[in-house]
Amino acid sequence: MRAFRQVGEKQLPNPVLCMAWSPKRDLIALANTSGELLLHRLANFQRVWSLPPSETTGWEITAIAWRPDGKILAFSLEDTKQVVLCGVEKAEILHVFPVQNSITCMHWMEVAEDSSALGSFCSSEDESKLFLPKLPTLPKSLHSYSTSSKIFSDEKSDEMMNLLGEIRLNILVLGGNAGLLELYAYGMYKIASLTDVLGTCRSLSLSSDFKSLSVISEVKATDGSLEICSIQLDTRLLSDCLPEVTRMARKFTHIATLLQYLHLSLTCMCEAWEDILMQMDQRLTKFVQEKNTNTQVQDEFLELLLWGQSSPELQALLVNQLTVKGLKKLGQSIESSYSSIQKLVISHLQSGSEALLYHLSEVKGMSLWKQKFEPLGLDSAAIEDAITAVGSFSLKANELLQVIDKSMKNFKAFFRWLYVAMLRMCDEHVPPELNKMTQKDISFVADFLSEHFSENEELFDRKGKYFNVERVGQYLKDEDDDLVSPPNTKGNQWLKFLKESKYLKESPLLFPSYPHKSLHFVKRMMVSVIEQCLQKPAEVIGRSIHPGLCLPLYTLPENSERAPHLFDLPSQWNDKKAKMHYILFCMPEISPTKLYFLRKATDPNRHDSSSIMSIDLSHHVDGAEENNAAAQTTYSYRCLDARFYDDETLTVVLERLEEEDRSRVLAQIPLASALSCVNEFNWEPKLRLDQQTSAIPCQELVLGNQWRELENMNAQYVAVNGIRKVACVLSGNLRHIRVFEMDVEDEDEEGADSQNASADQDGLETSMASQESAEAQDEVEEEGETGAQKTEKHLESEEALDVS
């Protein structure tokens, strides 16, 4: 026996539900029953970080998957029905999207490197940087959406491109209950959706050439039993139109990300708008409801403006309720809030809208190339509607800028006059620079009072208000109602010209403005139109994916304790070189000592290369010392878990089937003999596989020296990474973990010799060092009395040298 090298062992406080090795680095991700996501490093199984559950994400992780470059980890949440993309470097949540059903399994696959059809796309995508300004980062004051705004809040900028990853297309496949099957390009854009897959998905494997998707499904049979079936879906459209799918997917992912950016920018604007701006409206409404006179509020303010006189009620409102300090604070709050909103509109909404128009215009150009993009469902009319909706949103944002600019001027003049009037009411000193007021200033304040301080009876039915002096907040309310005070368009020569022009009024080149709707309403309308535009290709590609032959494998035993679905067999593997799907499974009720694997070509048209074979685990001969045949012993095993280590090797956890020996073994099984099996198996489609096992070709188990007994551990499951040459074994109680380096046998012997030699050398050096330190200590003790004298002589010699 040649033992694998154990590099770590740990008892975990919470049971593990999911575990997966990084495809590129020595990192393993674990999800436990408490909803916590953990990342551990191979060396001594050290924890790198932990992501605790939260209200914004969820508490029950059901599946995890690594992006092929190892930079992003995806996990699904049961309670919130969401999929989360998490950055590996800092445990940051980068993107969250909802799903309809519970997700039971995930698979993230990248297109094979030999695909050279995307070379011209790299340069075309970089051209967008020449025409578009860099998106400004979001303010750090974004609290409620801080977890989902990481890709825009980091000042390293290109976080969105990092989220997209490489140019080569990668697809995150999600399988769930009730036949749910969804494909997300770059883990963000839904590129295909299927709902007619039989049963509940247990395992997924998308081929690297994107020609087929292998699904292991749990289907309820007519007799009520649960059958495990193998289904191969034909995804040839993704393979045949790979350059077009990649271009469309990256553009649509840009668009989806920009929609999130605009949403977060609008959220920042809502946070910048303060409730203190409503104080004037609320106090004027209370003033009207409590005063006994029949005079209008604007008449009382105009009388104060023209004659300097006010009623006792108005004087009490200004001096006692509003107060001079309160007026100054209100003026500062309005100016600060309006300035922040104005900057966000100019820097964020406008730049985001420009980028959105750019990418949508490019997608429209793609849609006009019908020979290439029409099979993918790109509709030029739907894209044109999306461009129009973005234009309307830009117009509404510009309208808000005009309202802010006008309101800031009005409030500044109004507060300056009212501040002086209140100082005079209180018999306080008025600064000379504020005491001057021209006829133009008086006319300006009079127009402001007549426009903003008129009682609006319509507002009494809406939330019990009379006044709407503050005009900016109505644009930021997420309501379907019309604006309380829409902008005054009288005297606008452009609008007058449009109404009188028959042709311009109906021109598709002019964006509709929706003058009576809020910015939030127009944004929601824009998002709805763009989402419809994004959904159509997903529906068309989803309809092009049709299931092939459904092969029933075996039935699940009744009342069996179900293991966590991500660990339970069957498992799948995609051989990129041979372009084959492999499915590993066991049938303990039929043949407990056999391990089966089904081999299918990734191209659904290659039926001739599909085959099934088995490995008999009951004939392993464990040789004794010096290969003495008389001392050999035969053991029988059953397979607890099996994973593909690479294209030619299986990693398995075996249990000995002896009455007094139920020990567990971690082993590597070479598949060369099984793959070269020439015996053919004629599958009878009307029967399940477990009803025709006697005709399946079988090979004996060959272990050699690639195995290790797992002492003091009730091992049950294993996760492997053949690229990093590591394996992680998990116990049946889901808490005990051991980590192994697999292909280091020769190094172990050399390492042991070198380790012994270095230990001897270290011991020799240690003894020599201790002897020298002892001698030095003796010298210090002997010379302790004369040490000061020697120091003085040394200093005197240095001074003599300096003098010379």
Short mmCIF file of N, CA and C in Angstrom, two decimals, residues 614-712:
data_model
loop_
_atom_site.label_atom_id
_atom_site.label_comp_id
_atom_site.label_asym_id
_atom_site.label_seq_id
_atom_site.Cartn_x
_atom_site.Cartn_y
_atom_site.Cartn_z
N SER A 614 -19.23 -1.70 -16.13
CA SER A 614 -19.23 -1.73 -14.67
C SER A 614 -17.88 -2.24 -14.17
N ILE A 615 -17.61 -1.94 -12.91
CA ILE A 615 -16.41 -2.42 -12.23
C ILE A 615 -16.85 -3.24 -11.03
N ASP A 616 -16.37 -4.46 -10.96
CA ASP A 616 -16.73 -5.36 -9.86
C ASP A 616 -15.79 -5.09 -8.69
N LEU A 617 -16.34 -4.69 -7.57
CA LEU A 617 -15.56 -4.33 -6.39
C LEU A 617 -15.39 -5.50 -5.42
N SER A 618 -15.74 -6.68 -5.83
CA SER A 618 -15.71 -7.81 -4.89
C SER A 618 -14.51 -8.74 -5.07
N HIS A 619 -13.59 -8.42 -5.96
CA HIS A 619 -12.48 -9.33 -6.24
C HIS A 619 -11.13 -8.67 -6.02
N HIS A 620 -11.07 -7.65 -5.21
CA HIS A 620 -9.77 -7.05 -4.94
C HIS A 620 -8.92 -7.98 -4.09
N VAL A 621 -7.70 -8.26 -4.51
CA VAL A 621 -6.78 -9.14 -3.78
C VAL A 621 -5.73 -8.27 -3.13
N ASP A 622 -5.70 -8.29 -1.83
CA ASP A 622 -4.74 -7.50 -1.06
C ASP A 622 -3.50 -8.36 -0.81
N GLY A 623 -2.41 -8.18 -1.54
CA GLY A 623 -1.21 -9.00 -1.42
C GLY A 623 -0.51 -8.78 -0.09
N ALA A 624 0.02 -9.88 0.46
CA ALA A 624 0.77 -9.76 1.71
C ALA A 624 2.23 -9.49 1.38
N GLU A 625 3.10 -9.61 2.39
CA GLU A 625 4.51 -9.30 2.20
C GLU A 625 5.14 -10.27 1.20
N GLU A 626 6.02 -9.73 0.35
CA GLU A 626 6.78 -10.47 -0.65
C GLU A 626 5.86 -11.22 -1.61
N ASN A 627 4.61 -10.72 -1.77
CA ASN A 627 3.66 -11.29 -2.73
C ASN A 627 3.47 -12.80 -2.55
N ASN A 628 3.38 -13.22 -1.34
CA ASN A 628 3.19 -14.65 -1.04
C ASN A 628 1.73 -15.02 -1.37
N ALA A 629 1.57 -15.85 -2.39
CA ALA A 629 0.22 -16.19 -2.83
C ALA A 629 -0.59 -16.87 -1.74
N ALA A 630 0.10 -17.62 -0.90
CA ALA A 630 -0.61 -18.35 0.16
C ALA A 630 -1.17 -17.41 1.20
N ALA A 631 -0.57 -16.21 1.27
CA ALA A 631 -0.99 -15.26 2.31
C ALA A 631 -1.98 -14.23 1.78
N GLN A 632 -2.40 -14.36 0.54
CA GLN A 632 -3.31 -13.37 -0.02
C GLN A 632 -4.71 -13.55 0.52
N THR A 633 -5.41 -12.38 0.59
CA THR A 633 -6.77 -12.37 1.13
C THR A 633 -7.68 -11.63 0.16
N THR A 634 -8.86 -12.14 -0.01
CA THR A 634 -9.83 -11.50 -0.91
C THR A 634 -10.86 -10.73 -0.08
N TYR A 635 -11.10 -9.50 -0.49
CA TYR A 635 -12.07 -8.65 0.19
C TYR A 635 -13.19 -8.27 -0.78
N SER A 636 -14.33 -8.00 -0.23
CA SER A 636 -15.45 -7.46 -1.01
C SER A 636 -15.73 -6.03 -0.54
N TYR A 637 -16.03 -5.17 -1.50
CA TYR A 637 -16.27 -3.77 -1.20
C TYR A 637 -17.60 -3.33 -1.79
N ARG A 638 -18.10 -2.27 -1.24
CA ARG A 638 -19.19 -1.53 -1.88
C ARG A 638 -18.78 -0.07 -1.97
N CYS A 639 -19.24 0.60 -3.01
CA CYS A 639 -18.85 1.99 -3.26
C CYS A 639 -19.79 2.94 -2.53
N LEU A 640 -19.21 3.81 -1.71
CA LEU A 640 -19.99 4.83 -1.00
C LEU A 640 -20.07 6.12 -1.81
N ASP A 641 -18.98 6.48 -2.46
CA ASP A 641 -18.97 7.69 -3.28
C ASP A 641 -17.87 7.54 -4.32
N ALA A 642 -18.05 8.16 -5.47
CA ALA A 642 -17.07 8.08 -6.56
C ALA A 642 -17.10 9.37 -7.36
N ARG A 643 -15.92 9.89 -7.67
CA ARG A 643 -15.77 11.10 -8.49
C ARG A 643 -14.65 10.88 -9.50
N PHE A 644 -14.79 11.53 -10.65
CA PHE A 644 -13.73 11.47 -11.64
C PHE A 644 -12.58 12.37 -11.19
N TYR A 645 -11.39 11.77 -11.06
CA TYR A 645 -10.18 12.50 -10.71
C TYR A 645 -9.61 13.19 -11.94
N ASP A 646 -9.58 12.50 -13.04
CA ASP A 646 -9.24 13.05 -14.35
C ASP A 646 -9.91 12.16 -15.39
N ASP A 647 -9.51 12.29 -16.65
CA ASP A 647 -10.17 11.54 -17.72
C ASP A 647 -9.96 10.04 -17.62
N GLU A 648 -8.97 9.59 -16.88
CA GLU A 648 -8.63 8.17 -16.85
C GLU A 648 -8.61 7.58 -15.45
N THR A 649 -9.02 8.32 -14.44
CA THR A 649 -8.91 7.83 -13.06
C THR A 649 -10.16 8.20 -12.27
N LEU A 650 -10.59 7.26 -11.44
CA LEU A 650 -11.68 7.50 -10.50
C LEU A 650 -11.13 7.58 -9.09
N THR A 651 -11.68 8.48 -8.28
CA THR A 651 -11.41 8.50 -6.85
C THR A 651 -12.66 7.99 -6.14
N VAL A 652 -12.50 6.96 -5.32
CA VAL A 652 -13.66 6.31 -4.71
C VAL A 652 -13.44 6.18 -3.20
N VAL A 653 -14.56 6.15 -2.49
CA VAL A 653 -14.58 5.78 -1.08
C VAL A 653 -15.29 4.44 -0.99
N LEU A 654 -14.56 3.43 -0.51
CA LEU A 654 -15.07 2.05 -0.45
C LEU A 654 -15.25 1.61 0.99
N GLU A 655 -16.18 0.70 1.19
CA GLU A 655 -16.41 0.09 2.50
C GLU A 655 -16.29 -1.42 2.36
N ARG A 656 -15.47 -2.03 3.25
CA ARG A 656 -15.32 -3.48 3.24
C ARG A 656 -16.58 -4.14 3.76
N LEU A 657 -16.98 -5.19 3.07
CA LEU A 657 -18.21 -5.90 3.42
C LEU A 657 -17.88 -7.17 4.20
N GLU A 658 -17.23 -7.00 5.33
CA GLU A 658 -16.93 -8.13 6.21
C GLU A 658 -17.69 -7.92 7.52
N GLU A 659 -18.04 -9.01 8.14
CA GLU A 659 -18.82 -8.92 9.37
C GLU A 659 -18.06 -8.17 10.46
N GLU A 660 -16.77 -8.42 10.56
CA GLU A 660 -15.99 -7.80 11.62
C GLU A 660 -15.12 -6.66 11.11
N ASP A 661 -15.15 -6.40 9.84
CA ASP A 661 -14.30 -5.36 9.27
C ASP A 661 -15.14 -4.51 8.33
N ARG A 662 -15.55 -3.33 8.82
CA ARG A 662 -16.31 -2.39 7.99
C ARG A 662 -15.48 -1.12 7.74
N SER A 663 -14.18 -1.31 7.61
CA SER A 663 -13.29 -0.17 7.44
C SER A 663 -13.53 0.52 6.10
N ARG A 664 -13.13 1.78 6.02
CA ARG A 664 -13.30 2.58 4.82
C ARG A 664 -11.95 2.78 4.14
N VAL A 665 -11.98 2.85 2.81
CA VAL A 665 -10.76 2.96 2.01
C VAL A 665 -10.95 4.08 1.00
N LEU A 666 -9.91 4.93 0.87
CA LEU A 666 -9.84 5.93 -0.19
C LEU A 666 -8.91 5.38 -1.27
N ALA A 667 -9.37 5.31 -2.51
CA ALA A 667 -8.59 4.64 -3.55
C ALA A 667 -8.72 5.38 -4.88
N GLN A 668 -7.70 5.15 -5.73
CA GLN A 668 -7.69 5.62 -7.10
C GLN A 668 -7.84 4.40 -8.01
N ILE A 669 -8.82 4.44 -8.92
CA ILE A 669 -9.09 3.32 -9.82
C ILE A 669 -8.75 3.74 -11.24
N PRO A 670 -7.80 3.12 -11.89
CA PRO A 670 -7.53 3.44 -13.31
C PRO A 670 -8.62 2.85 -14.20
N LEU A 671 -8.98 3.62 -15.23
CA LEU A 671 -10.08 3.21 -16.09
C LEU A 671 -9.63 2.69 -17.45
N ALA A 672 -8.32 2.50 -17.63
CA ALA A 672 -7.83 2.10 -18.94
C ALA A 672 -8.45 0.79 -19.41
N SER A 673 -8.50 -0.21 -18.51
CA SER A 673 -9.05 -1.50 -18.92
C SER A 673 -10.55 -1.43 -19.16
N ALA A 674 -11.23 -0.66 -18.34
CA ALA A 674 -12.69 -0.56 -18.50
C ALA A 674 -13.05 0.20 -19.78
N LEU A 675 -12.29 1.27 -20.07
CA LEU A 675 -12.57 2.05 -21.27
C LEU A 675 -12.27 1.27 -22.54
N SER A 676 -11.37 0.31 -22.45
CA SER A 676 -11.02 -0.48 -23.62
C SER A 676 -11.87 -1.73 -23.75
N CYS A 677 -12.93 -1.80 -22.97
CA CYS A 677 -13.80 -2.98 -22.99
C CYS A 677 -14.47 -3.10 -24.36
N VAL A 678 -14.36 -4.26 -24.96
CA VAL A 678 -14.89 -4.45 -26.33
C VAL A 678 -16.27 -5.08 -26.32
N ASN A 679 -16.72 -5.58 -25.17
CA ASN A 679 -18.04 -6.20 -25.11
C ASN A 679 -19.12 -5.15 -25.29
N GLU A 680 -20.07 -5.44 -26.13
CA GLU A 680 -21.14 -4.50 -26.40
C GLU A 680 -22.35 -4.83 -25.54
N PHE A 681 -23.11 -3.78 -25.24
CA PHE A 681 -24.32 -3.95 -24.45
C PHE A 681 -25.50 -3.40 -25.26
N ASN A 682 -26.45 -4.25 -25.54
CA ASN A 682 -27.64 -3.84 -26.29
C ASN A 682 -28.72 -3.39 -25.32
N TRP A 683 -28.90 -2.08 -25.26
CA TRP A 683 -29.85 -1.50 -24.30
C TRP A 683 -31.27 -1.73 -24.80
N GLU A 684 -32.09 -2.22 -23.92
CA GLU A 684 -33.51 -2.38 -24.24
C GLU A 684 -34.24 -1.14 -23.71
N PRO A 685 -34.68 -0.22 -24.58
CA PRO A 685 -35.25 1.06 -24.12
C PRO A 685 -36.49 0.92 -23.26
N LYS A 686 -37.23 -0.18 -23.44
CA LYS A 686 -38.47 -0.34 -22.67
C LYS A 686 -38.22 -0.78 -21.23
N LEU A 687 -37.00 -1.17 -20.91
CA LEU A 687 -36.67 -1.65 -19.57
C LEU A 687 -35.69 -0.70 -18.90
N ARG A 688 -35.79 -0.64 -17.57
CA ARG A 688 -34.79 0.11 -16.82
C ARG A 688 -33.48 -0.65 -16.85
N LEU A 689 -32.42 0.07 -16.57
CA LEU A 689 -31.11 -0.55 -16.59
C LEU A 689 -30.98 -1.62 -15.50
N ASP A 690 -31.57 -1.38 -14.33
CA ASP A 690 -31.44 -2.35 -13.25
C ASP A 690 -32.19 -3.65 -13.54
N GLN A 691 -32.97 -3.68 -14.62
CA GLN A 691 -33.66 -4.90 -15.01
C GLN A 691 -32.90 -5.69 -16.06
N GLN A 692 -31.74 -5.20 -16.47
CA GLN A 692 -30.95 -5.87 -17.50
C GLN A 692 -29.46 -5.78 -17.19
N THR A 693 -29.13 -5.88 -15.91
CA THR A 693 -27.73 -5.72 -15.50
C THR A 693 -26.86 -6.92 -15.85
N SER A 694 -27.45 -8.07 -16.04
CA SER A 694 -26.63 -9.25 -16.28
C SER A 694 -25.85 -9.17 -17.58
N ALA A 695 -26.30 -8.38 -18.52
CA ALA A 695 -25.62 -8.29 -19.82
C ALA A 695 -24.61 -7.15 -19.87
N ILE A 696 -24.45 -6.40 -18.78
CA ILE A 696 -23.53 -5.26 -18.79
C ILE A 696 -22.10 -5.76 -18.67
N PRO A 697 -21.19 -5.32 -19.55
CA PRO A 697 -19.78 -5.74 -19.45
C PRO A 697 -19.19 -5.33 -18.10
N CYS A 698 -18.34 -6.18 -17.53
CA CYS A 698 -17.81 -5.95 -16.18
C CYS A 698 -16.31 -6.15 -16.18
N GLN A 699 -15.60 -5.31 -15.44
CA GLN A 699 -14.16 -5.41 -15.25
C GLN A 699 -13.86 -5.58 -13.77
N GLU A 700 -12.78 -6.31 -13.48
CA GLU A 700 -12.39 -6.47 -12.09
C GLU A 700 -11.69 -5.21 -11.58
N LEU A 701 -11.75 -5.06 -10.28
CA LEU A 701 -11.14 -3.91 -9.63
C LEU A 701 -9.63 -4.02 -9.64
N VAL A 702 -8.95 -2.94 -10.07
CA VAL A 702 -7.49 -2.88 -10.07
C VAL A 702 -7.09 -1.66 -9.24
N LEU A 703 -6.47 -1.93 -8.10
CA LEU A 703 -6.04 -0.83 -7.23
C LEU A 703 -4.54 -0.64 -7.25
N GLY A 704 -3.78 -1.70 -7.29
CA GLY A 704 -2.33 -1.55 -7.19
C GLY A 704 -1.95 -1.01 -5.83
N ASN A 705 -1.13 0.03 -5.84
CA ASN A 705 -0.74 0.65 -4.56
C ASN A 705 -1.40 2.00 -4.35
N GLN A 706 -2.44 2.30 -5.15
CA GLN A 706 -3.09 3.60 -5.04
C GLN A 706 -4.30 3.52 -4.13
N TRP A 707 -4.09 3.28 -2.86
CA TRP A 707 -5.20 3.25 -1.93
C TRP A 707 -4.68 3.50 -0.52
N ARG A 708 -5.62 3.88 0.35
CA ARG A 708 -5.26 4.17 1.75
C ARG A 708 -6.46 3.87 2.63
N GLU A 709 -6.20 3.17 3.72
CA GLU A 709 -7.26 2.90 4.68
C GLU A 709 -7.48 4.13 5.54
N LEU A 710 -8.73 4.52 5.69
CA LEU A 710 -9.12 5.70 6.45
C LEU A 710 -9.44 5.28 7.88
N GLU A 711 -8.44 5.32 8.72
CA GLU A 711 -8.60 4.86 10.09
C GLU A 711 -9.31 5.91 10.93
N ASN A 712 -10.09 5.41 11.87
CA ASN A 712 -10.79 6.28 12.85
C ASN A 712 -11.65 7.32 12.16
#
